[in-house]
Amino acid sequence: MATRGAKPKPSALRVVDGTRRGDRHGTEKELREKAEKSKQSFGELKKPTGMKGDALKAWKSFIEPATWLDGSRLPAAIAFCELWNEFRVNPMGFPASKHGQMRAYMSELGLTDERNRSDSEEKDEDEFFDD
């Protein structure tokens, strides 16, 4: 049965994306401590051995840059990478239900929020609007 409302975010993701509210989540220091305790108890997110092909490319391009993830997110990260591999191997045979699963994993891992992306990337200038 479905539950209503948004899924709770991990503390580290609240700090990274700037959605922390003092009246609901506590101070930034408390959230950082909570995230550090979680990272210590679950450990760092480590790439599983035996990952190959597009799954490995997905791990390197999507999961490794996500510094807010800890070991508790390992099953979701592996499942996302394997779904990505399956999509890349046969895009026409990839059903809509698996697209939904892949989007859900991306959301759970915090990969769909644009605020998590670094601002250091070079942006293309528009010849008409940028000066």
Short mmCIF file of the C-alpha atoms (twelve columns), coordinates in Angstrom:
data_MODEL
# 
_entry.id   MODEL 
# 
loop_
_atom_site.group_PDB 
_atom_site.id 
_atom_site.type_symbol 
_atom_site.label_atom_id 
_atom_site.label_alt_id 
_atom_site.label_comp_id 
_atom_site.label_asym_id 
_atom_site.label_seq_id 
_atom_site.Cartn_x 
_atom_site.Cartn_y 
_atom_site.Cartn_z 
_atom_site.pdbx_PDB_model_num 
ATOM 1   C CA . MET A 1   0.000  0.000  0.000   1 
ATOM 2   C CA . ALA A 2   1.309  3.429  -0.873  1 
ATOM 3   C CA . THR A 3   2.167  6.001  1.743   1 
ATOM 4   C CA . ARG A 4   1.307  9.638  1.355   1 
ATOM 5   C CA . GLY A 5   3.741  12.491 1.168   1 
ATOM 6   C CA . ALA A 6   7.378  12.836 0.319   1 
ATOM 7   C CA . LYS A 7   9.890  10.287 1.517   1 
ATOM 8   C CA . PRO A 8   12.209 11.524 4.279   1 
ATOM 9   C CA . LYS A 9   15.623 12.700 3.115   1 
ATOM 10  C CA . PRO A 10  18.877 11.628 4.740   1 
ATOM 11  C CA . SER A 11  20.470 14.248 6.990   1 
ATOM 12  C CA . ALA A 12  23.542 14.608 4.791   1 
ATOM 13  C CA . LEU A 13  21.382 15.334 1.758   1 
ATOM 14  C CA . ARG A 14  19.518 18.068 3.643   1 
ATOM 15  C CA . VAL A 15  22.848 19.762 4.381   1 
ATOM 16  C CA . VAL A 16  24.099 19.367 0.792   1 
ATOM 17  C CA . ASP A 17  20.996 20.604 -0.976  1 
ATOM 18  C CA . GLY A 18  20.229 23.370 1.521   1 
ATOM 19  C CA . THR A 19  16.718 22.267 2.502   1 
ATOM 20  C CA . ARG A 20  17.430 22.218 6.219   1 
ATOM 21  C CA . ARG A 21  14.967 24.117 8.378   1 
ATOM 22  C CA . GLY A 22  15.954 24.914 11.927  1 
ATOM 23  C CA . ASP A 23  12.447 24.493 13.327  1 
ATOM 24  C CA . ARG A 24  12.021 21.029 11.787  1 
ATOM 25  C CA . HIS A 25  15.466 19.496 11.418  1 
ATOM 26  C CA . GLY A 26  17.644 21.194 14.007  1 
ATOM 27  C CA . THR A 27  20.843 23.110 13.485  1 
ATOM 28  C CA . GLU A 28  23.246 22.431 10.662  1 
ATOM 29  C CA . LYS A 29  25.817 21.248 13.193  1 
ATOM 30  C CA . GLU A 30  23.368 18.646 14.562  1 
ATOM 31  C CA . LEU A 31  22.563 17.430 11.048  1 
ATOM 32  C CA . ARG A 32  26.241 17.149 10.164  1 
ATOM 33  C CA . GLU A 33  26.855 15.145 13.357  1 
ATOM 34  C CA . LYS A 34  23.903 12.875 12.567  1 
ATOM 35  C CA . ALA A 35  25.187 12.324 9.020   1 
ATOM 36  C CA . GLU A 36  28.692 11.589 10.323  1 
ATOM 37  C CA . LYS A 37  27.321 9.040  12.826  1 
ATOM 38  C CA . SER A 38  25.376 7.386  10.021  1 
ATOM 39  C CA . LYS A 39  28.467 7.285  7.823   1 
ATOM 40  C CA . GLN A 40  30.496 5.770  10.678  1 
ATOM 41  C CA . SER A 41  27.895 3.116  11.466  1 
ATOM 42  C CA . PHE A 42  27.246 2.117  7.844   1 
ATOM 43  C CA . GLY A 43  30.675 2.930  6.451   1 
ATOM 44  C CA . GLU A 44  31.655 4.477  3.165   1 
ATOM 45  C CA . LEU A 45  29.837 3.532  -0.002  1 
ATOM 46  C CA . LYS A 46  32.240 1.200  -1.812  1 
ATOM 47  C CA . LYS A 47  31.988 -0.041 -5.365  1 
ATOM 48  C CA . PRO A 48  31.132 -3.745 -5.431  1 
ATOM 49  C CA . THR A 49  33.545 -6.084 -7.151  1 
ATOM 50  C CA . GLY A 50  32.463 -7.654 -10.399 1 
ATOM 51  C CA . MET A 51  30.656 -4.614 -11.779 1 
ATOM 52  C CA . LYS A 52  31.357 -4.303 -15.509 1 
ATOM 53  C CA . GLY A 53  30.359 -2.425 -18.632 1 
ATOM 54  C CA . ASP A 54  27.776 0.311  -18.482 1 
ATOM 55  C CA . ALA A 55  26.974 -0.529 -14.852 1 
ATOM 56  C CA . LEU A 56  30.556 0.405  -13.936 1 
ATOM 57  C CA . LYS A 57  30.326 3.592  -16.026 1 
ATOM 58  C CA . ALA A 58  27.078 4.499  -14.228 1 
ATOM 59  C CA . TRP A 59  28.746 3.919  -10.856 1 
ATOM 60  C CA . LYS A 60  31.654 6.187  -11.773 1 
ATOM 61  C CA . SER A 61  29.542 8.966  -13.276 1 
ATOM 62  C CA . PHE A 62  26.505 8.965  -10.956 1 
ATOM 63  C CA . ILE A 63  27.333 7.281  -7.635  1 
ATOM 64  C CA . GLU A 64  30.972 8.248  -6.971  1 
ATOM 65  C CA . PRO A 65  30.330 12.028 -7.199  1 
ATOM 66  C CA . ALA A 66  27.395 11.711 -4.744  1 
ATOM 67  C CA . THR A 67  29.334 12.448 -1.564  1 
ATOM 68  C CA . TRP A 68  26.225 12.363 0.648   1 
ATOM 69  C CA . LEU A 69  25.692 8.617  0.135   1 
ATOM 70  C CA . ASP A 70  26.833 6.122  2.756   1 
ATOM 71  C CA . GLY A 71  26.888 2.343  2.944   1 
ATOM 72  C CA . SER A 72  23.186 2.124  3.786   1 
ATOM 73  C CA . ARG A 73  22.388 3.104  0.192   1 
ATOM 74  C CA . LEU A 74  24.509 0.353  -1.371  1 
ATOM 75  C CA . PRO A 75  21.593 -1.895 -2.474  1 
ATOM 76  C CA . ALA A 76  19.789 0.998  -4.164  1 
ATOM 77  C CA . ALA A 77  23.006 2.165  -5.848  1 
ATOM 78  C CA . ILE A 78  23.746 -1.326 -7.195  1 
ATOM 79  C CA . ALA A 79  20.177 -1.784 -8.411  1 
ATOM 80  C CA . PHE A 80  20.266 1.594  -10.163 1 
ATOM 81  C CA . CYS A 81  23.558 0.779  -11.909 1 
ATOM 82  C CA . GLU A 82  22.324 -2.633 -13.025 1 
ATOM 83  C CA . LEU A 83  19.097 -1.115 -14.377 1 
ATOM 84  C CA . TRP A 84  21.174 1.500  -16.201 1 
ATOM 85  C CA . ASN A 85  23.267 -1.277 -17.734 1 
ATOM 86  C CA . GLU A 86  20.136 -3.124 -18.824 1 
ATOM 87  C CA . PHE A 87  18.765 0.082  -20.380 1 
ATOM 88  C CA . ARG A 88  21.995 0.774  -22.268 1 
ATOM 89  C CA . VAL A 89  22.203 -2.796 -23.621 1 
ATOM 90  C CA . ASN A 90  18.638 -2.841 -24.998 1 
ATOM 91  C CA . PRO A 91  16.870 0.547  -24.860 1 
ATOM 92  C CA . MET A 92  13.964 -0.575 -27.065 1 
ATOM 93  C CA . GLY A 93  13.304 -3.620 -24.881 1 
ATOM 94  C CA . PHE A 94  13.358 -1.639 -21.624 1 
ATOM 95  C CA . PRO A 95  9.745  -1.494 -20.359 1 
ATOM 96  C CA . ALA A 96  8.105  1.535  -18.797 1 
ATOM 97  C CA . SER A 97  7.907  -0.217 -15.443 1 
ATOM 98  C CA . LYS A 98  11.701 -0.389 -15.296 1 
ATOM 99  C CA . HIS A 99  11.942 3.285  -16.244 1 
ATOM 100 C CA . GLY A 100 9.793  3.978  -13.208 1 
ATOM 101 C CA . GLN A 101 12.051 1.839  -11.034 1 
ATOM 102 C CA . MET A 102 15.141 3.613  -12.337 1 
ATOM 103 C CA . ARG A 103 13.603 7.039  -11.640 1 
ATOM 104 C CA . ALA A 104 12.615 5.906  -8.136  1 
ATOM 105 C CA . TYR A 105 16.176 4.745  -7.398  1 
ATOM 106 C CA . MET A 106 17.575 8.036  -8.717  1 
ATOM 107 C CA . SER A 107 15.194 9.953  -6.474  1 
ATOM 108 C CA . GLU A 108 16.000 7.801  -3.452  1 
ATOM 109 C CA . LEU A 109 19.709 8.340  -4.010  1 
ATOM 110 C CA . GLY A 110 19.253 12.097 -4.418  1 
ATOM 111 C CA . LEU A 111 20.477 12.122 -8.031  1 
ATOM 112 C CA . THR A 112 17.515 13.976 -9.531  1 
ATOM 113 C CA . ASP A 113 17.814 17.137 -7.444  1 
ATOM 114 C CA . GLU A 114 19.629 19.801 -9.470  1 
ATOM 115 C CA . ARG A 115 20.819 21.535 -6.302  1 
ATOM 116 C CA . ASN A 116 23.179 18.603 -5.671  1 
ATOM 117 C CA . ARG A 117 25.147 19.255 -8.832  1 
ATOM 118 C CA . SER A 118 28.358 21.235 -8.593  1 
ATOM 119 C CA . ASP A 119 28.484 24.748 -9.980  1 
ATOM 120 C CA . SER A 120 32.020 24.257 -11.276 1 
ATOM 121 C CA . GLU A 121 30.878 22.903 -14.632 1 
ATOM 122 C CA . GLU A 122 31.444 25.212 -17.551 1 
ATOM 123 C CA . LYS A 123 28.185 26.457 -18.985 1 
ATOM 124 C CA . ASP A 124 27.682 27.124 -22.666 1 
ATOM 125 C CA . GLU A 125 27.053 30.746 -23.418 1 
ATOM 126 C CA . ASP A 126 24.117 31.735 -25.544 1 
ATOM 127 C CA . GLU A 127 25.191 34.032 -28.366 1 
ATOM 128 C CA . PHE A 128 21.974 36.072 -28.113 1 
ATOM 129 C CA . PHE A 129 21.355 36.372 -24.369 1 
ATOM 130 C CA . ASP A 130 24.728 36.129 -22.620 1 
ATOM 131 C CA . ASP A 131 27.074 39.093 -22.609 1 
# 
